């Protein structure tokens, strides 16, 4: 007999639970008992509360991470066993994929289908990829010559050692994925961690913390302190017991992190903002380039550090590309992330809505033409219409600054010799796109672009094996791939006189 009562989803059950943060294997409230509100950005309503941890909680978490780093089941664990725990985390993410995708969609606003197809499997894959590195972190034996000691013999080699206790501060645009990007390699190297998720999107990190305990991670190895950036985040960045800070977020806060870390010269890696050029040449396959350029900016509502927000189009095809991208923009179905028809959800917060609409108004005041979109959608929630702007240039804030919303400025160019200097004319250097069928043109342009990632005839492709990070003010260091392992290790040179 069918029952009329629908079973609650796992995510709904999780939402009903009292939220605590994870310190030293215990689920705890903030020491001061304060909480912060968690919003559903599609309705602009509070859906949950999590602890608002601050400096005192960070102290406890750092002390727990230090104990776990120095003397624990974790510090004594073989590399192979460490790899197995990390692999299990990846497997458990996949087993709980529906729940995690629903939480992510509800908390961040992104379409459920996108969270289920991209955020969650990519997060799992990162752990699965990093699990293999646990057993493959090694130094080298080095034949040294030592000219000032003729005839002497030495045995020399390097050791790769975990950097220690790591503070990880992450943003709200890909909450689960950013946690995975940071936790996976830190765990593979044997570090211990204090993770601070963004105040806007703490839910999936707390659920991931449960998963990590279920996977067999010993107490204190990963501690998750929810709280505000100015309190919990700042305390973590300045904490003398932390050996390294890994940060993703705004360039502005990235600079604060560097200053906070300067007192004790802790290691810092930063993945910051961008204003990425996406270049369409007239010889490109426009049937690919037009949807590609739309995806480059509108994926995740433009809330991507690598969003293709400056669209440079060769003059001959400018009108066609502008019309094509604008048409696609106007067709995107905007709605709540949990609605199966939705292609673009709300922005993450009221603050972000205000920021993005503020940019749109400044463009309008400065005479930039809005081809499509240009305004807020609906009265509830934080929705903005996918927007294409024409005629913006240097001196316009919409052109110069990172908007971090679904807003692209299209710019024509005549001479392909001008494109590299134009594309590079920004303080950022995170990513760039090239659309062309001319192999020579692509290969000549790639080395001229000052960007950490260059996509050719594609955009927004990420993989656990592919390093990601920025030139210039887009950051320090790289996430993912083998490169990130070096960001979580110190090299010790050993020299033995024989
Ligand atoms: P943000 O302020 O840089 O936040 C990123 C993380 O840093 C959050 O966990 C935040 O905590 C924390 N934080 C804030 N102030 C801090 C401080 N003084 N010390 C230590 N940690 C601190 O970014 P946002 O306000 O969420 O977004 C603003 C802009 O950041 C966006 O418009 C975009 O330009 C950029 N952004 C970039 C990325 C990226 O992937 N590169 C992602 C998101 C945002 P709370 O959130 O709890 O305050
Ligand atoms: Mg939220």
Coordinates of C-alpha atoms and ligand atoms in Angstrom, one line a residue:
X1 CA 0.0 0.0 0.0
X2 CA 1.4 3.3 -1.0
X3 CA 1.6 5.9 1.7
X4 CA 0.7 9.5 1.0
X5 CA 3.5 10.7 3.3
X6 CA 6.7 11.4 1.4
X7 CA 9.9 10.4 3.2
X8 CA 12.0 13.4 4.1
X9 CA 15.3 13.7 2.2
X10 CA 18.5 13.1 4.0
X11 CA 19.3 16.8 3.6
X12 CA 16.0 17.8 5.2
X13 CA 16.8 15.5 8.2
X14 CA 20.3 17.0 8.4
X15 CA 18.8 20.5 8.4
X16 CA 16.7 19.7 11.4
X17 CA 19.7 18.6 13.5
X18 CA 21.3 20.9 16.0
X19 CA 24.4 22.2 14.3
X20 CA 27.7 22.0 16.1
X21 CA 31.3 22.4 14.9
X22 CA 34.0 19.8 15.0
X23 CA 36.9 20.3 17.4
X24 CA 39.2 17.4 18.4
X25 CA 36.6 14.8 17.4
X26 CA 33.8 16.4 19.5
X27 CA 30.8 18.3 18.2
X28 CA 30.7 21.5 20.1
X29 CA 29.0 24.9 20.4
X30 CA 31.0 28.1 20.2
X31 CA 32.6 28.8 23.6
X32 CA 30.6 32.0 23.8
X33 CA 27.4 30.2 22.8
X34 CA 26.7 32.5 19.8
X35 CA 25.4 31.3 16.5
X36 CA 25.1 32.7 13.0
X37 CA 22.2 32.5 10.6
X38 CA 22.2 30.4 7.5
X39 CA 20.1 31.7 4.6
X40 CA 18.4 30.1 1.7
X41 CA 19.2 32.7 -1.0
X42 CA 16.3 31.7 -3.2
X43 CA 13.8 32.9 -0.5
X44 CA 16.0 35.2 1.5
X45 CA 15.0 33.4 4.6
X46 CA 16.9 31.9 7.5
X47 CA 16.9 28.1 7.3
X48 CA 19.4 27.1 10.0
X49 CA 21.9 28.3 12.6
X50 CA 25.5 27.2 13.1
X51 CA 28.0 28.1 15.9
X52 CA 29.7 31.5 15.5
X53 CA 33.1 30.4 16.6
X54 CA 35.8 33.0 17.3
X55 CA 39.3 33.3 18.6
X56 CA 38.8 31.1 21.6
X57 CA 37.4 28.3 19.5
X58 CA 40.2 28.7 17.0
X59 CA 42.7 28.3 19.9
X60 CA 41.1 25.0 20.9
X61 CA 41.0 23.8 17.3
X62 CA 44.6 24.7 16.6
X63 CA 45.7 23.0 19.9
X64 CA 43.8 19.8 18.8
X65 CA 45.4 19.9 15.3
X66 CA 48.8 20.4 16.9
X67 CA 48.4 17.3 19.1
X68 CA 47.1 15.3 16.2
X69 CA 50.1 16.4 14.1
X70 CA 52.7 15.6 16.7
X71 CA 51.6 12.5 18.4
X72 CA 48.5 10.6 17.3
X73 CA 47.1 7.7 15.4
X74 CA 47.4 10.0 12.4
X75 CA 51.1 11.0 12.9
X76 CA 51.9 7.3 13.3
X77 CA 49.7 6.1 10.4
X78 CA 51.4 4.5 7.4
X79 CA 51.2 6.4 4.2
X80 CA 49.2 3.5 2.7
X81 CA 46.6 3.6 5.5
X82 CA 46.4 7.4 5.2
X83 CA 45.7 7.0 1.5
X84 CA 42.9 4.5 2.3
X85 CA 41.2 6.9 4.8
X86 CA 41.3 9.7 2.1
X87 CA 39.9 7.3 -0.5
X88 CA 37.1 6.3 1.8
X89 CA 36.2 10.0 2.2
X90 CA 35.8 10.2 -1.6
X91 CA 33.7 7.1 -1.7
X92 CA 31.5 8.3 1.1
X93 CA 31.0 11.6 -0.7
X94 CA 29.7 9.7 -3.7
X95 CA 27.5 7.5 -1.5
X96 CA 25.9 10.7 0.0
X97 CA 26.0 12.6 -3.3
X98 CA 22.2 13.4 -3.4
X99 CA 22.2 14.8 0.2
X100 CA 25.3 16.9 -0.3
X101 CA 24.0 18.3 -3.6
X102 CA 20.7 19.2 -2.0
X103 CA 22.5 20.9 0.9
X104 CA 24.7 22.8 -1.5
X105 CA 21.8 23.9 -3.7
X106 CA 19.8 25.1 -0.7
X107 CA 22.6 26.9 1.1
X108 CA 24.4 28.4 -1.9
X109 CA 21.5 28.7 -4.4
X110 CA 23.1 26.8 -7.3
X111 CA 20.9 24.5 -9.4
X112 CA 20.6 21.1 -7.8
X113 CA 21.5 19.4 -11.1
X114 CA 24.7 21.3 -11.4
X115 CA 25.7 20.5 -7.8
X116 CA 24.9 16.8 -8.4
X117 CA 26.8 16.7 -11.7
X118 CA 29.7 18.9 -11.0
X119 CA 30.4 20.1 -7.4
X120 CA 29.9 16.8 -5.6
X121 CA 31.6 14.4 -8.1
X122 CA 34.5 16.8 -8.5
X123 CA 34.9 17.0 -4.7
X124 CA 34.9 13.2 -4.4
X125 CA 37.3 12.9 -7.3
X126 CA 39.8 15.2 -5.6
X127 CA 39.9 12.9 -2.5
X128 CA 40.3 9.9 -4.7
X129 CA 43.1 11.5 -6.7
X130 CA 44.9 12.8 -3.6
X131 CA 44.6 9.4 -1.9
X132 CA 47.1 8.0 -4.4
X133 CA 49.6 10.7 -3.5
X134 CA 49.8 9.7 0.1
X135 CA 52.2 6.9 -0.9
X136 CA 54.1 8.9 -3.5
X137 CA 55.5 11.8 -1.6
X138 CA 59.3 11.4 -1.7
X139 CA 62.5 13.2 -2.0
X140 CA 65.6 12.5 -4.1
X141 CA 69.1 11.2 -3.7
X142 CA 71.5 13.8 -4.9
X143 CA 75.1 13.3 -6.1
X144 CA 76.8 16.3 -4.5
X145 CA 80.4 17.5 -5.5
X146 CA 81.4 20.0 -2.8
X147 CA 84.4 21.6 -4.5
X148 CA 85.9 22.9 -1.3
X149 CA 86.2 19.4 0.2
X150 CA 88.2 17.4 -2.4
X151 CA 88.1 13.7 -1.9
X152 CA 85.4 13.8 0.8
X153 CA 82.4 11.6 0.3
X154 CA 78.8 12.3 1.2
X155 CA 75.4 10.6 1.1
X156 CA 72.8 13.3 0.3
X157 CA 69.1 13.2 -0.1
X158 CA 65.9 15.2 0.5
X159 CA 62.9 14.4 2.6
X160 CA 59.5 15.8 1.9
X161 CA 57.8 16.4 5.3
X162 CA 54.3 17.7 6.0
X163 CA 54.2 21.4 6.7
X164 CA 52.3 20.9 10.0
X165 CA 49.1 22.5 11.2
X166 CA 47.3 24.2 8.3
X167 CA 44.5 26.9 8.5
X168 CA 42.2 26.7 5.6
X169 CA 39.8 29.6 4.9
X170 CA 37.3 29.0 2.0
X171 CA 34.6 31.0 0.2
X172 CA 30.9 30.4 -0.6
X173 CA 30.9 29.9 -4.4
X174 CA 31.8 26.2 -4.4
X175 CA 31.6 25.4 -0.7
X176 CA 32.1 21.6 -0.8
X177 CA 34.5 21.7 -3.7
X178 CA 36.7 24.3 -2.1
X179 CA 36.8 22.3 1.1
X180 CA 37.9 19.2 -1.0
X181 CA 40.5 21.2 -2.9
X182 CA 42.1 22.2 0.3
X183 CA 41.6 19.2 2.6
X184 CA 42.5 16.5 0.1
X185 CA 46.2 17.4 -0.5
X186 CA 46.7 18.5 3.1
X187 CA 45.6 15.1 4.3
X188 CA 47.6 13.3 1.7
X189 CA 50.8 14.9 3.0
X190 CA 49.9 14.1 6.6
X191 CA 49.1 17.7 7.8
X192 CA 46.4 18.5 10.3
X193 CA 43.8 21.1 9.6
X194 CA 41.5 23.8 11.0
X195 CA 39.0 24.6 8.3
X196 CA 36.8 27.8 8.3
X197 CA 34.0 27.7 5.8
X198 CA 32.3 30.9 4.6
X199 CA 29.6 32.3 6.9
X200 CA 27.1 32.2 4.0
X201 CA 27.6 28.4 3.3
X202 CA 28.7 26.4 6.3
X203 CA 26.3 23.4 5.9
X204 CA 28.2 21.1 3.4
X205 CA 31.5 21.5 5.4
X206 CA 29.7 20.3 8.6
X207 CA 28.2 17.3 6.7
X208 CA 31.6 16.6 5.2
X209 CA 33.2 16.6 8.7
X210 CA 30.7 13.9 9.7
X211 CA 31.7 11.9 6.6
X212 CA 35.4 12.3 7.4
X213 CA 34.9 10.9 10.9
X214 CA 32.9 8.0 9.3
X215 CA 35.8 7.4 7.0
X216 CA 38.1 6.8 10.0
X217 CA 39.9 10.1 10.3
X218 CA 41.3 10.2 13.8
X219 CA 40.2 13.0 16.2
X220 CA 41.8 16.4 15.8
X221 CA 43.1 15.8 12.2
X222 CA 40.4 18.0 10.7
X223 CA 38.7 20.6 12.8
X224 CA 35.9 22.7 11.4
X225 CA 35.2 26.0 13.0
X226 CA 32.2 27.9 11.6
X227 CA 32.2 31.6 12.1
X228 CA 32.8 35.0 10.6
X229 CA 35.9 36.0 8.7
X230 CA 36.7 39.1 10.8
X231 CA 36.7 37.0 14.0
X232 CA 37.3 33.2 13.4
X233 CA 39.1 33.7 10.1
X234 CA 41.3 36.6 11.3
X235 CA 42.2 34.6 14.5
X236 CA 43.2 31.6 12.4
X237 CA 45.3 33.7 10.0
X238 CA 47.2 35.3 12.8
X239 CA 47.5 32.3 15.1
X240 CA 51.2 31.5 16.1
X241 CA 50.4 27.8 16.3
X242 CA 49.5 27.6 12.6
X243 CA 52.3 26.7 10.1
X244 CA 50.4 27.6 6.9
X245 CA 47.3 29.4 5.7
X246 CA 45.6 28.3 2.5
X247 CA 43.0 30.9 1.5
X248 CA 40.5 31.2 -1.3
X249 CA 38.4 34.4 -1.6
X250 CA 38.7 38.1 -2.5
X251 CA 42.1 39.7 -3.3
X252 CA 41.2 42.3 -0.7
X253 CA 41.0 39.7 2.1
X254 CA 44.0 37.8 0.6
X255 CA 46.1 40.9 1.3
X256 CA 44.8 40.9 4.9
X257 CA 45.8 37.3 5.3
X258 CA 49.3 38.0 4.1
X259 CA 49.6 40.8 6.7
X260 CA 48.3 38.6 9.4
X261 CA 50.7 35.9 8.5
X262 CA 53.7 38.2 8.3
X263 CA 54.4 38.3 12.1
X264 CA 55.5 34.7 12.3
X265 CA 56.2 34.3 8.5
X266 CA 53.8 31.4 8.2
X267 CA 53.5 29.9 4.8
X268 CA 50.6 31.3 2.7
X269 CA 48.9 30.2 -0.5
X270 CA 46.2 32.3 -2.0
X271 CA 43.6 31.7 -4.7
X272 CA 42.0 35.1 -5.3
X273 CA 39.9 37.1 -7.8
X274 CA 40.0 37.4 -11.5
X275 CA 38.8 39.4 -14.5
X276 CA 39.5 36.8 -17.1
X277 CA 39.7 37.6 -20.8
X278 CA 37.9 35.3 -23.2
X279 CA 39.0 35.9 -26.8
X280 CA 36.9 34.9 -29.8
X281 CA 38.7 35.1 -33.2
X282 CA 36.7 35.4 -36.4
X283 CA 37.9 32.0 -37.6
X284 CA 36.4 30.2 -34.5
X285 CA 33.5 27.8 -34.8
X286 CA 30.9 30.2 -33.6
X287 CA 28.4 27.5 -32.9
X288 CA 30.8 26.4 -30.2
X289 CA 32.3 29.7 -29.2
X290 CA 28.9 31.5 -28.5
X291 CA 27.5 28.9 -26.0
X292 CA 31.1 28.6 -24.8
X293 CA 31.4 32.3 -24.1
X294 CA 28.0 32.3 -22.4
X295 CA 29.0 29.3 -20.2
X296 CA 32.3 31.1 -19.4
X297 CA 30.5 33.9 -17.6
X298 CA 27.1 32.5 -16.6
X299 CA 28.2 29.2 -15.0
X300 CA 27.6 29.4 -11.2
X301 CA 25.9 32.8 -11.8
X302 CA 29.2 34.4 -12.6
X303 CA 30.3 33.7 -9.1
X304 CA 33.5 32.1 -10.3
X305 CA 37.0 33.5 -9.7
X306 CA 37.9 32.4 -13.3
X307 CA 34.7 33.7 -14.9
X308 CA 35.2 34.9 -18.5
X309 CA 34.0 38.3 -17.7
X310 CA 35.8 40.3 -20.5
X311 CA 34.7 38.9 -23.8
X312 CA 37.0 40.1 -26.6
X313 CA 35.6 39.5 -30.0
X314 CA 37.2 40.1 -33.4
X315 CA 35.4 43.0 -35.1
X316 CA 34.2 40.9 -38.1
X317 CA 32.1 38.7 -36.0
X318 CA 31.4 41.0 -33.1
X319 CA 27.8 41.7 -33.9
X320 CA 27.0 38.0 -34.4
X321 CA 28.7 36.9 -31.1
X322 CA 27.2 39.7 -29.1
X323 CA 23.7 38.8 -30.4
X324 CA 24.3 35.1 -29.9
X325 CA 25.6 35.4 -26.3
X326 CA 22.8 37.9 -25.5
X327 CA 20.2 35.6 -26.9
X328 CA 21.5 32.7 -24.8
X329 CA 21.6 35.0 -21.7
X330 CA 18.0 36.0 -22.2
X331 CA 16.9 32.3 -22.5
X332 CA 18.5 31.1 -19.3
X333 CA 15.8 30.0 -16.8
X334 CA 16.4 31.8 -13.6
X335 CA 14.8 30.3 -10.5
X336 CA 15.4 28.5 -7.1
X337 CA 18.2 26.0 -7.2
X338 CA 15.9 23.2 -6.1
X339 CA 13.5 23.7 -9.0
X340 CA 14.4 21.1 -11.6
X341 CA 13.9 23.6 -14.5
X342 CA 16.3 26.1 -13.1
X343 CA 19.4 26.9 -15.1
X344 CA 20.6 29.8 -12.9
X345 CA 19.9 30.2 -9.3
X346 CA 20.1 33.3 -7.0
X347 CA 23.3 35.0 -6.0
X348 CA 24.5 33.8 -2.6
X349 CA 23.5 36.7 -0.4
X350 CA 21.8 40.0 0.0
X351 CA 25.2 41.6 0.2
X352 CA 26.3 40.0 -3.1
X353 CA 23.0 41.1 -4.8
X354 CA 23.7 44.7 -3.7
X355 CA 27.2 44.5 -4.9
X356 CA 26.3 43.2 -8.4
X357 CA 23.3 45.5 -8.9
X358 CA 25.6 48.4 -7.7
X359 CA 27.9 47.6 -10.5
X360 CA 25.0 47.4 -13.0
X361 CA 23.9 50.9 -11.9
X362 CA 27.4 52.3 -12.2
X363 CA 27.6 51.0 -15.7
X364 CA 24.3 52.6 -16.6
X365 CA 25.4 55.9 -15.1
X366 CA 28.6 55.8 -17.1
X367 CA 26.7 55.2 -20.4
X368 CA 27.6 51.5 -20.9
X369 CA 24.9 49.8 -23.0
X370 CA 22.9 46.9 -21.5
X371 CA 22.2 44.5 -24.3
X372 CA 20.2 42.1 -22.1
X373 CA 19.5 41.7 -18.4
X374 CA 20.8 44.5 -16.2
X375 CA 18.6 44.2 -13.2
X376 CA 17.3 42.2 -10.3
X377 CA 14.7 39.5 -11.0
X378 CA 11.7 39.0 -8.6
X379 CA 11.1 40.5 -5.2
X380 CA 12.1 37.6 -3.0
X381 CA 15.6 36.0 -3.0
X382 CA 18.7 37.4 -4.6
X383 CA 18.2 36.8 -8.3
X384 CA 19.9 38.9 -11.0
X385 CA 19.2 38.5 -14.8
X386 CA 22.1 37.2 -16.9
X387 CA 23.6 40.4 -18.3
X388 CA 25.5 41.4 -21.4
X389 CA 27.1 44.8 -21.6
X390 CA 28.5 46.5 -24.7
X391 CA 30.7 49.6 -25.0
X392 CA 32.5 49.3 -21.6
X393 CA 36.2 50.1 -21.4
X394 CA 39.0 51.3 -19.2
X395 CA 37.8 53.6 -16.6
X396 CA 34.4 51.9 -16.3
X397 CA 34.1 49.9 -13.1
X398 CA 32.2 47.1 -14.8
X399 CA 35.2 46.7 -17.1
X400 CA 38.0 47.2 -14.6
X401 CA 36.8 45.4 -11.5
X402 CA 35.7 41.9 -10.6
X403 CA 31.9 41.8 -10.4
X404 CA 31.5 38.2 -9.3
X405 CA 28.0 38.0 -10.8
X406 CA 26.4 37.1 -14.2
X407 CA 27.7 40.1 -16.0
X408 CA 29.9 40.1 -19.1
X409 CA 31.3 43.1 -20.9
X410 CA 31.9 42.5 -24.6
X411 CA 34.7 44.4 -26.4
X412 CA 35.5 44.3 -30.1
X413 CA 39.1 44.1 -31.4
X414 CA 40.5 44.6 -34.9
X415 CA 44.1 43.5 -35.0
X416 CA 45.0 40.2 -33.4
X417 CA 48.4 41.7 -32.5
X418 CA 46.6 43.9 -30.0
X419 CA 44.9 41.2 -28.2
X420 CA 47.6 39.9 -25.8
X421 CA 48.3 43.4 -24.3
X422 CA 44.6 44.1 -24.0
X423 CA 43.9 40.7 -22.4
X424 CA 46.7 41.2 -19.9
X425 CA 45.7 44.7 -19.0
X426 CA 44.4 43.8 -15.5
X427 CA 45.9 43.3 -12.1
X428 CA 44.5 39.8 -12.2
X429 CA 45.9 36.7 -14.0
X430 CA 43.7 33.7 -13.1
X431 CA 42.4 32.4 -16.4
X432 CA 41.9 33.2 -20.1
X433 CA 40.0 31.6 -23.0
X434 CA 40.8 31.5 -26.7
X435 CA 38.4 30.4 -29.4
X436 CA 40.0 29.8 -32.8
X437 CA 40.5 27.1 -35.4
X438 CA 43.9 28.4 -36.2
X439 CA 46.4 26.2 -34.3
X440 CA 49.3 28.6 -34.9
X441 CA 47.4 31.5 -33.6
X442 CA 46.4 29.6 -30.4
X443 CA 49.9 28.4 -29.7
X444 CA 51.4 31.8 -30.3
X445 CA 48.9 33.5 -28.0
X446 CA 49.0 30.9 -25.1
X447 CA 52.5 31.9 -23.9
X448 CA 51.7 35.6 -24.2
X449 CA 48.8 35.4 -21.7
X450 CA 49.7 36.1 -18.1
X451 CA 47.2 33.7 -16.6
X452 CA 47.4 30.5 -14.6
X453 CA 45.0 28.6 -16.8
X454 CA 44.4 29.0 -20.6
X455 CA 41.4 27.2 -22.1
X456 CA 41.3 26.8 -25.9
X457 CA 37.9 26.1 -27.5
X458 CA 36.5 25.2 -24.1
X459 CA 36.1 26.9 -20.7
X460 CA 35.6 26.1 -17.1
X461 CA 37.2 22.7 -17.3
X462 CA 38.6 21.6 -13.9
X463 CA 40.2 18.4 -12.9
X464 CA 42.0 17.0 -9.8
X465 CA 45.1 16.4 -12.0
X466 CA 45.2 19.9 -13.5
X467 CA 46.9 22.6 -11.4
X468 CA 44.8 25.8 -10.8
X469 CA 45.9 29.2 -9.5
X470 CA 46.8 32.7 -10.5
X471 CA 49.5 35.0 -11.8
X472 CA 49.8 38.5 -10.5
X473 CA 47.1 39.5 -7.9
X474 CA 45.1 36.3 -8.5
X475 CA 47.2 34.5 -6.0
X476 CA 50.2 32.6 -4.8
X477 CA 50.7 28.9 -5.4
X478 CA 48.5 26.3 -7.1
X479 CA 45.6 24.0 -6.1
X480 CA 45.3 20.5 -7.3
X481 CA 47.6 18.3 -9.4
X482 CA 51.0 17.2 -8.2
X483 CA 51.9 20.8 -7.7
X484 CA 49.7 21.3 -4.7
X485 CA 51.5 18.6 -2.8
X486 CA 54.6 20.8 -2.7
X487 CA 52.4 23.6 -1.1
X488 CA 51.8 21.3 1.9
X489 CA 55.3 20.0 2.3
X490 CA 58.7 21.3 3.5
X491 CA 61.9 20.0 1.9
X492 CA 64.6 18.8 4.3
X493 CA 68.1 18.4 2.8
X494 CA 70.1 15.7 4.5
X495 CA 73.9 15.4 4.1
X496 CA 75.9 12.6 5.7
X497 CA 79.6 12.6 5.7
X498 CA 81.0 9.1 4.9
Ligands
LIG1 P1 35.9 37.1 1.2 O1 35.5 38.1 2.2 O2 37.3 37.1 0.7 O3 35.7 35.6 1.9 C1 36.4 34.5 1.7 C2 36.7 33.8 3.1 O4 37.5 34.6 3.9 C3 35.4 33.6 3.9 O5 35.5 32.4 4.6 C4 35.5 34.8 4.8 O6 34.7 34.6 6.0 C5 36.9 34.9 5.1 N1 37.3 36.2 5.6 C6 36.8 37.4 5.5 N2 37.5 38.3 6.1 C7 38.5 37.7 6.7 C8 39.6 38.2 7.5 N3 39.8 39.5 7.8 N4 40.5 37.3 7.9 C9 40.4 36.0 7.6 N5 39.4 35.5 6.8 C10 38.4 36.4 6.4 O7 35.0 37.0 0.0 P2 33.4 37.3 0.1 O8 33.1 38.5 0.9 O9 32.7 36.1 0.4 O10 33.2 37.7 -1.4 C11 33.6 39.0 -1.9 C12 34.5 38.8 -3.1 O11 35.4 37.8 -3.0 C13 33.7 38.4 -4.4 O12 33.0 39.4 -4.9 C14 34.9 37.9 -5.2 O13 35.6 39.0 -5.7 C15 35.8 37.3 -4.2 N6 35.6 35.8 -4.2 C16 36.5 35.0 -4.8 C17 36.4 33.7 -4.7 C18 37.4 32.8 -5.4 O14 37.1 31.6 -5.6 N7 38.5 33.2 -5.8 C19 35.3 33.1 -4.1 C20 34.4 33.9 -3.4 C21 34.6 35.3 -3.4 P3 33.2 35.0 6.1 O15 32.6 34.6 4.8 O16 32.7 34.2 7.2 O17 33.2 36.5 6.3
LIG2 MG1 23.3 30.2 2.6

